[in-house]
mmCIF file of C-alpha atoms and ligand atoms in Angstrom:
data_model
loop_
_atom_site.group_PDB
_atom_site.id
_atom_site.type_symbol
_atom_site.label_atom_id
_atom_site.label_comp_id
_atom_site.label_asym_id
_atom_site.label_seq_id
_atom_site.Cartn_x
_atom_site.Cartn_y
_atom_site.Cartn_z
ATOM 1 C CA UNK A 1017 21.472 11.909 -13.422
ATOM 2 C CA UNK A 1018 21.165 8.244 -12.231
ATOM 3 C CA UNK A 1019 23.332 5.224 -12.817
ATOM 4 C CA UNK A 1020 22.001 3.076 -15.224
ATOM 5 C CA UNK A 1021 21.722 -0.367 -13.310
ATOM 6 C CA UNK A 1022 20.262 1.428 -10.631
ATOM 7 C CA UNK A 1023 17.563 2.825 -13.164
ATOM 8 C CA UNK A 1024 17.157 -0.496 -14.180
ATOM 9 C CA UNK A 1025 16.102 -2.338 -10.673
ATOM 10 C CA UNK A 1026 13.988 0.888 -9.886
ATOM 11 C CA UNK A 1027 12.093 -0.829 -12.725
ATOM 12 C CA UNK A 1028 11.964 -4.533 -11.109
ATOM 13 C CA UNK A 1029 14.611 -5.833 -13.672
ATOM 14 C CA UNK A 1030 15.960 -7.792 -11.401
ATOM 15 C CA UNK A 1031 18.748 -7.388 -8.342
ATOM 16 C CA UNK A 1032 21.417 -4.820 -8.831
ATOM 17 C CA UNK A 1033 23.490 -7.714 -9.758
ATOM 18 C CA UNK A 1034 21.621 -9.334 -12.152
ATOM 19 C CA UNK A 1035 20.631 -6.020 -13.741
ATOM 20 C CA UNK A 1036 24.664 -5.657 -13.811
ATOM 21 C CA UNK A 1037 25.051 -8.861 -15.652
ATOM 22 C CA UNK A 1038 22.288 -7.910 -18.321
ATOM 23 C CA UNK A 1039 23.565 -4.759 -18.914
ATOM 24 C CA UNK A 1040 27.438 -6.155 -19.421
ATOM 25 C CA UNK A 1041 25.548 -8.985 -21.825
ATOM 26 C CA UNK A 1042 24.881 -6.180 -23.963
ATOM 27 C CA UNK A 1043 21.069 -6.193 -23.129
ATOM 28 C CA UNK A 1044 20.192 -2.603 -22.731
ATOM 29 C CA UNK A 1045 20.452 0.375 -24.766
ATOM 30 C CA UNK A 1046 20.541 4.361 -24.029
ATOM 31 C CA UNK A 1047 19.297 6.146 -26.716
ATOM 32 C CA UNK A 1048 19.427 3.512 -29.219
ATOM 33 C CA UNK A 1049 23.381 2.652 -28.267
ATOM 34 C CA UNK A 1050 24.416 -0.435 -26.555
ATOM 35 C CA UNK A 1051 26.103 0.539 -22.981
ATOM 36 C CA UNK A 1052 27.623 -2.343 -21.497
ATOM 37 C CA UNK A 1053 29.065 -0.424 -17.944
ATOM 38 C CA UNK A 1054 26.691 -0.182 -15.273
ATOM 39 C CA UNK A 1055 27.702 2.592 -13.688
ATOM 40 C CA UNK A 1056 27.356 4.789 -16.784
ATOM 41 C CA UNK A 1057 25.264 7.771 -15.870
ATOM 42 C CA UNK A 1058 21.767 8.357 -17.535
ATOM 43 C CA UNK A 1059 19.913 11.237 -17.775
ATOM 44 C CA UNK A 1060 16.337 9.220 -16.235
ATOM 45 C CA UNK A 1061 13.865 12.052 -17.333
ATOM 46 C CA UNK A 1062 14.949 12.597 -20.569
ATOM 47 C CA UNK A 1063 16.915 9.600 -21.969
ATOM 48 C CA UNK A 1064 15.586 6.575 -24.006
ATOM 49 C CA UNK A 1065 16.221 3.068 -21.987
ATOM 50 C CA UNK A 1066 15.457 0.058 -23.955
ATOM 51 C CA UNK A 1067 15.759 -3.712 -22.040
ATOM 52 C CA UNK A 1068 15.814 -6.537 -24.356
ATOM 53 C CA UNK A 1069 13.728 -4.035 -27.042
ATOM 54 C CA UNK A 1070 11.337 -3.122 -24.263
ATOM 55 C CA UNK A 1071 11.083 0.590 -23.638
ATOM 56 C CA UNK A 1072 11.376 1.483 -19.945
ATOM 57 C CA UNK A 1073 9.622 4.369 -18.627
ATOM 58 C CA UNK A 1074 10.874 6.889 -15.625
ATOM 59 C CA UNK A 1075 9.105 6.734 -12.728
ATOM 60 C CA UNK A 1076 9.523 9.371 -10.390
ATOM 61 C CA UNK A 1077 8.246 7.512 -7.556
ATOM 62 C CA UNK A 1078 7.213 3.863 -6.559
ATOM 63 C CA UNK A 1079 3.902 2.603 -5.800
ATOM 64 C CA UNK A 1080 3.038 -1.109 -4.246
ATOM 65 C CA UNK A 1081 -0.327 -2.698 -3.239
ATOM 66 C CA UNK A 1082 0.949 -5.272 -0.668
ATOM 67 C CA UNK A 1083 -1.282 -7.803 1.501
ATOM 68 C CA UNK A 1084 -0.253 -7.781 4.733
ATOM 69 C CA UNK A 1085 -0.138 -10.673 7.288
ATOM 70 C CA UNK A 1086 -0.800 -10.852 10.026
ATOM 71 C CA UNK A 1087 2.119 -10.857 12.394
ATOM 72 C CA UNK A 1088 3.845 -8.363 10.560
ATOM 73 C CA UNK A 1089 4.018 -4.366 11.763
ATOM 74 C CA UNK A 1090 3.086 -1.558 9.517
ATOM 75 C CA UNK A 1091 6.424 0.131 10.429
ATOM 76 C CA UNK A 1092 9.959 0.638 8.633
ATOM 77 C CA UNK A 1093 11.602 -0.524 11.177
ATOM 78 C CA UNK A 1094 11.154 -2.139 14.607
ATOM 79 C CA UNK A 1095 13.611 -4.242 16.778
ATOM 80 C CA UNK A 1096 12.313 -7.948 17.342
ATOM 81 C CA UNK A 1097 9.272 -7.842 14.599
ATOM 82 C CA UNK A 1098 9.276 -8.391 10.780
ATOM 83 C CA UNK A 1099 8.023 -5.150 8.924
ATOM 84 C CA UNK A 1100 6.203 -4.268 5.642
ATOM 85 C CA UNK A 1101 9.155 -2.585 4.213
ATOM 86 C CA UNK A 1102 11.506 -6.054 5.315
ATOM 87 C CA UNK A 1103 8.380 -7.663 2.747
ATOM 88 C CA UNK A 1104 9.546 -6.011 -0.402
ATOM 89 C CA UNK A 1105 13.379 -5.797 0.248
ATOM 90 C CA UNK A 1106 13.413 -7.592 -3.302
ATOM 91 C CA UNK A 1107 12.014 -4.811 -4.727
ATOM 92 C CA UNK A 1108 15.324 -3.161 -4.622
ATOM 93 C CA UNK A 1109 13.627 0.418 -3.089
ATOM 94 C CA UNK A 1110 15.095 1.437 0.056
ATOM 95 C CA UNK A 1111 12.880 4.351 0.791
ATOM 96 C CA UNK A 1112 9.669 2.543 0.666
ATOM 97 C CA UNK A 1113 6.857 3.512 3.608
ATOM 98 C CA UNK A 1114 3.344 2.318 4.513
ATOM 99 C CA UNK A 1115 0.799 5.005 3.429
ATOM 100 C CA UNK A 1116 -1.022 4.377 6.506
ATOM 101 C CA UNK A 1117 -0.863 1.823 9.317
ATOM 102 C CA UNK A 1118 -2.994 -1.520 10.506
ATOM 103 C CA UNK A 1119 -2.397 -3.161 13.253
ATOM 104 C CA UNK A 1120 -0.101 -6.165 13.531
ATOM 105 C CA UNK A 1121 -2.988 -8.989 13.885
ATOM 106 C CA UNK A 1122 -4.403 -7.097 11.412
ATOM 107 C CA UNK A 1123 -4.304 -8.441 7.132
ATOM 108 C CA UNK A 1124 -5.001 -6.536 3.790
ATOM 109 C CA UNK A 1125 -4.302 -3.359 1.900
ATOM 110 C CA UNK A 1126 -1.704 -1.317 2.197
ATOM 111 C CA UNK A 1127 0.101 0.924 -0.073
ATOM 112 C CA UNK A 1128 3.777 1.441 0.317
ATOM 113 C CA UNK A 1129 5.447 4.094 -1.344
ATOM 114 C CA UNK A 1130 7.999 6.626 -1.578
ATOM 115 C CA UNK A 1131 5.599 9.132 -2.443
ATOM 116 C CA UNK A 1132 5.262 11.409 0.507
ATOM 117 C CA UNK A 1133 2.692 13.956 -1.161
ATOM 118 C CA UNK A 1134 0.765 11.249 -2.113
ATOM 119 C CA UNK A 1135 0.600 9.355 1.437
ATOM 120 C CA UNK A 1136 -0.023 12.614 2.878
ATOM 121 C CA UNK A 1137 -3.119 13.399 0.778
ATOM 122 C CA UNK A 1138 -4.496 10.171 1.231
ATOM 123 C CA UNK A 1139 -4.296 10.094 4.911
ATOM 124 C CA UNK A 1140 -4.892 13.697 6.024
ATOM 125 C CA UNK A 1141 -8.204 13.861 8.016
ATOM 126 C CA UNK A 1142 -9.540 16.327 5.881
ATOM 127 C CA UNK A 1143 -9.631 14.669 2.943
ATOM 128 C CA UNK A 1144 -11.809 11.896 4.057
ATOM 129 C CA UNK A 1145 -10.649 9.158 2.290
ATOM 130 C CA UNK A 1146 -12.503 6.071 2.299
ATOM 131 C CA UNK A 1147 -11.217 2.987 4.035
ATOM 132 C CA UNK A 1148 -13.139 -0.196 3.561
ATOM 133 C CA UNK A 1149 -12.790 -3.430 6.118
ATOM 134 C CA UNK A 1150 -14.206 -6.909 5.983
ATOM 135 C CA UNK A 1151 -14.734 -7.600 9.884
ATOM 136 C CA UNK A 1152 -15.647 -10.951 11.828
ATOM 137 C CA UNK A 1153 -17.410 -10.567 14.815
ATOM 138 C CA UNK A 1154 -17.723 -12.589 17.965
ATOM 139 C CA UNK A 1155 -21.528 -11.399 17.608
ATOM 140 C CA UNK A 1156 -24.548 -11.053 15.676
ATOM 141 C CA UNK A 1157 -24.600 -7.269 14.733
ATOM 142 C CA UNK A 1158 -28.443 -6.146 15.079
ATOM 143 C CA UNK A 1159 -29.675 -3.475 12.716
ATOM 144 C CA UNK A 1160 -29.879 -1.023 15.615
ATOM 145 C CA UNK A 1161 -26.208 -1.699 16.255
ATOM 146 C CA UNK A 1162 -25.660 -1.026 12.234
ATOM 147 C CA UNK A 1163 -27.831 2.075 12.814
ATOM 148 C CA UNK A 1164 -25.772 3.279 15.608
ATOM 149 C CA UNK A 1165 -22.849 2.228 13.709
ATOM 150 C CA UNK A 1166 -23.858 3.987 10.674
ATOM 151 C CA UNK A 1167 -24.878 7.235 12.964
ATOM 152 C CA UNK A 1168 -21.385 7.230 14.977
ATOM 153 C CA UNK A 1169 -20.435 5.890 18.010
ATOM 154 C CA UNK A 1170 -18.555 7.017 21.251
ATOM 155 C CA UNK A 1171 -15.188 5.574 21.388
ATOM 156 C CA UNK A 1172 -13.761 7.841 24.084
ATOM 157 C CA UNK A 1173 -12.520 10.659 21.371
ATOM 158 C CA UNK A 1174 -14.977 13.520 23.040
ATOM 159 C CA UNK A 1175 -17.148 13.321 20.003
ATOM 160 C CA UNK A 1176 -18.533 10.741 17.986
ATOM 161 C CA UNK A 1177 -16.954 8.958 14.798
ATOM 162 C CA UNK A 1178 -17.853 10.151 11.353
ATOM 163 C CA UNK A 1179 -21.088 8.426 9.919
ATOM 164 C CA UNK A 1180 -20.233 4.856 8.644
ATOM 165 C CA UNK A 1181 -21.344 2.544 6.052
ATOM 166 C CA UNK A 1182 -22.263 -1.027 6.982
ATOM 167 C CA UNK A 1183 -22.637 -3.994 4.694
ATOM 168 C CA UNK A 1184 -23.519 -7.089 6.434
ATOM 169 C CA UNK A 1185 -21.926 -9.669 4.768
ATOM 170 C CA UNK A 1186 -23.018 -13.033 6.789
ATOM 171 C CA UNK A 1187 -24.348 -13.461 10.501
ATOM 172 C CA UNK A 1188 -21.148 -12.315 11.921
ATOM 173 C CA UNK A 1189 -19.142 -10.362 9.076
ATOM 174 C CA UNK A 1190 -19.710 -7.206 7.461
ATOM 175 C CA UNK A 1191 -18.025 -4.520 5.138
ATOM 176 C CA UNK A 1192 -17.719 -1.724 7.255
ATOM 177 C CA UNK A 1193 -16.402 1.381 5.465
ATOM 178 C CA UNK A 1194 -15.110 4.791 7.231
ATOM 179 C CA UNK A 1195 -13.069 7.955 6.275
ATOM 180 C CA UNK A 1196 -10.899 8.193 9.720
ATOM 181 C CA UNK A 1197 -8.058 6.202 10.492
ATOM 182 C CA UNK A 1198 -8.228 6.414 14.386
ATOM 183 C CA UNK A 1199 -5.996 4.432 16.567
ATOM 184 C CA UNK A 1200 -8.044 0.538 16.724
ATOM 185 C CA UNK A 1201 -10.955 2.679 15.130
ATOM 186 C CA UNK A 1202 -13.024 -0.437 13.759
ATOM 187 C CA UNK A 1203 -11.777 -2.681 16.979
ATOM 188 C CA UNK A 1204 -12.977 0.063 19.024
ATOM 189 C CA UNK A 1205 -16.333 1.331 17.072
ATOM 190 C CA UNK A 1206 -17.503 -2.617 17.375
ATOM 191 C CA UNK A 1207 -16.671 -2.342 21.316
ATOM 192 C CA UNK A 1208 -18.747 0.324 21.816
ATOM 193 C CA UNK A 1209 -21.515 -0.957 20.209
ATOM 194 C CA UNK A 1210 -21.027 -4.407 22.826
ATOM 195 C CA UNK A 1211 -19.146 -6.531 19.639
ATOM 196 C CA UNK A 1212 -15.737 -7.471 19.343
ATOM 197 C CA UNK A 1213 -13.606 -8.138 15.630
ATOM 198 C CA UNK A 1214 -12.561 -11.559 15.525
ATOM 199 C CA UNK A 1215 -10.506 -10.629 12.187
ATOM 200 C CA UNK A 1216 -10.092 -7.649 10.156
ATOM 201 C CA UNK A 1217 -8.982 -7.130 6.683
ATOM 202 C CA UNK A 1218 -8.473 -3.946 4.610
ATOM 203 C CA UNK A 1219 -9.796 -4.324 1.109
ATOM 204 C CA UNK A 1220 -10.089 -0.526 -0.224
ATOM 205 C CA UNK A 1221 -8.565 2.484 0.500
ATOM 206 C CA UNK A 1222 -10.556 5.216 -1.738
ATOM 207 C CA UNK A 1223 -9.872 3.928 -5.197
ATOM 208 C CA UNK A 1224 -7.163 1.020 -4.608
ATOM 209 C CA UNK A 1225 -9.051 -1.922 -3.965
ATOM 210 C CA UNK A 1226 -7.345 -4.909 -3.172
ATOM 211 C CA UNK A 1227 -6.308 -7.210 -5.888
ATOM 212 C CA UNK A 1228 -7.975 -10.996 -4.917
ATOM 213 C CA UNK A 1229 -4.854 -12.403 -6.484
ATOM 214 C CA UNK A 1230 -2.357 -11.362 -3.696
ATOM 215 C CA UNK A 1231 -2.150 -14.062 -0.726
ATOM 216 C CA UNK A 1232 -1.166 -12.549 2.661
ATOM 217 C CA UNK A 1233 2.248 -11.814 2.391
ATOM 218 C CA UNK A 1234 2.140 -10.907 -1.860
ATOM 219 C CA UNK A 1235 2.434 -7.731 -3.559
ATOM 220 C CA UNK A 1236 2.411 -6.522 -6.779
ATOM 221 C CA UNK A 1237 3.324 -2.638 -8.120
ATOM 222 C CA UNK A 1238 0.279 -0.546 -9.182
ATOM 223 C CA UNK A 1239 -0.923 -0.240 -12.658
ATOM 224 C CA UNK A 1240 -1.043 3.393 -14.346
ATOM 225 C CA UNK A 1241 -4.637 3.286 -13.928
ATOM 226 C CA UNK A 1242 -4.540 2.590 -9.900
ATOM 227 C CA UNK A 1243 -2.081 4.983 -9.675
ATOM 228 C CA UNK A 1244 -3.779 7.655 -12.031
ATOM 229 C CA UNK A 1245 -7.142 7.073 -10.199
ATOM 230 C CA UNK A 1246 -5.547 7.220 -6.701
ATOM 231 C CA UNK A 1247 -4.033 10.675 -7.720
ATOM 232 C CA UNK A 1248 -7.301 11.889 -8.626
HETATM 233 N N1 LIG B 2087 -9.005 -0.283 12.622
HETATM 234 C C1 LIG B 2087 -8.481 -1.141 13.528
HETATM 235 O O1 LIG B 2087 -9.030 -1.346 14.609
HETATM 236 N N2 LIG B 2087 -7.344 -1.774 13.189
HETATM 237 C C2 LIG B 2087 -6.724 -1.611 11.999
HETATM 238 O O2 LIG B 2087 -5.698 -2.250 11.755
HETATM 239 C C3 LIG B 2087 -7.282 -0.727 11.075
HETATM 240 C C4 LIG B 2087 -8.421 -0.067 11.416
#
């Protein structure tokens, strides 16, 4: 059982207050019946929500593909820094998480959810999940540096990292795609090949790739597909 304007901003209707308003306008129907109270108790599984004619479906859980900035820490909370989960406060979620972390300086894909089977799955070491990065480098990356690269590369774990892919994108840029998620594992797999990353951006994360559309800073929820796909 679930309050009904709280079912309502789980779906991005709006703010619990506007979703109040709407639903005391008359806007929404349970099970083909006008309820005007907010607080009247729904039954989210099984009952029939209609907003302004549009059928709402349940969602057990929420899933976002946000672009982070730079600047911003992949945390839920921290004391004198702005977090990911302070970025989609609007969403009206409380329980939202990063499935995953980047660094502070660095931007792109993350998913944030409050789907802890799911984040689990897609981070556990075992499951090798692909993560894909653009990097900038303060150096021309020779092909026996993308071999070694490619090969794995000491970077003070007491073995070496997983065979990587390499793309080079430009003189100093490439795609560089691995399936660990080390601490500073691409800042520190360019330093021991004598490079440094002058920027780094997530773009995939197995399936999810991010969407072109977002600026640093944007997010958007998942589609069925993304989700479906990222479920496997
Ligand atoms: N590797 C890094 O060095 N930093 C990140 O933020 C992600 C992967």
């Amino acid at each position: 059982m679930q309050r009904l304007d709280k079912f309502l901003c789980d779906r991005n209707i709006g703010s619990r207050s506007q979703v109040k308003g709407c639903i005391r306008q008359g806007m929404v129907k349970v099970n083909g019946e006008t309820v005007c109270r907010p607080e009247a108790k729904i039954e989210e599984e099984q009952d029939r929500v209609e907003y302004c004619g549009e059928v709402l479906k349940y969602q057990k859980h929420a899933y976002y593909m946000l672009n982070k900035p730079a600047g911003v820490v992949s945390a839920t909370r921290d004391r004198s820094c702005q977090t990911v989960t302070d970025l989609l406060k609007e969403t009206g979620h409380v329980d939202l998480f990063p499935a995953g972390r980047l660094d502070k300086d660095t931007e792109g894909l993350l998913l944030m959810t409050n789907d802890g089977e799911l984040a689990h799955r897609l981070l556990s070491p075992r499951k090798h999940v692909e993560k894909v990065y653009y990097c900038e480098l303060e150096l021309p990356l020779s092909e026996q540096d993308i071999s070694r690269l490619e090969e794995g590369v000491d970077i003070g774990e007491g073995r070496l990292t997983q065979p990587a892919k390499v793309e080079k994108t430009g003189e100093r840029s490439i795609h560089l795609a691995i399936t660990e998620g080390k601490f500073h594992q691409v800042k520190r797999m360019l330093l021991a090949v004598g490079n440094r990353v002058s920027y780094l951006k997530r773009i995939a994360m197995g399936s999810l790739v991010l969407d072109e559309g977002l600026k640093p800073g944007d997010w958007r929820e998942l589609t069925e597909e993304e989700i479906k796909s990222l479920k496997g």
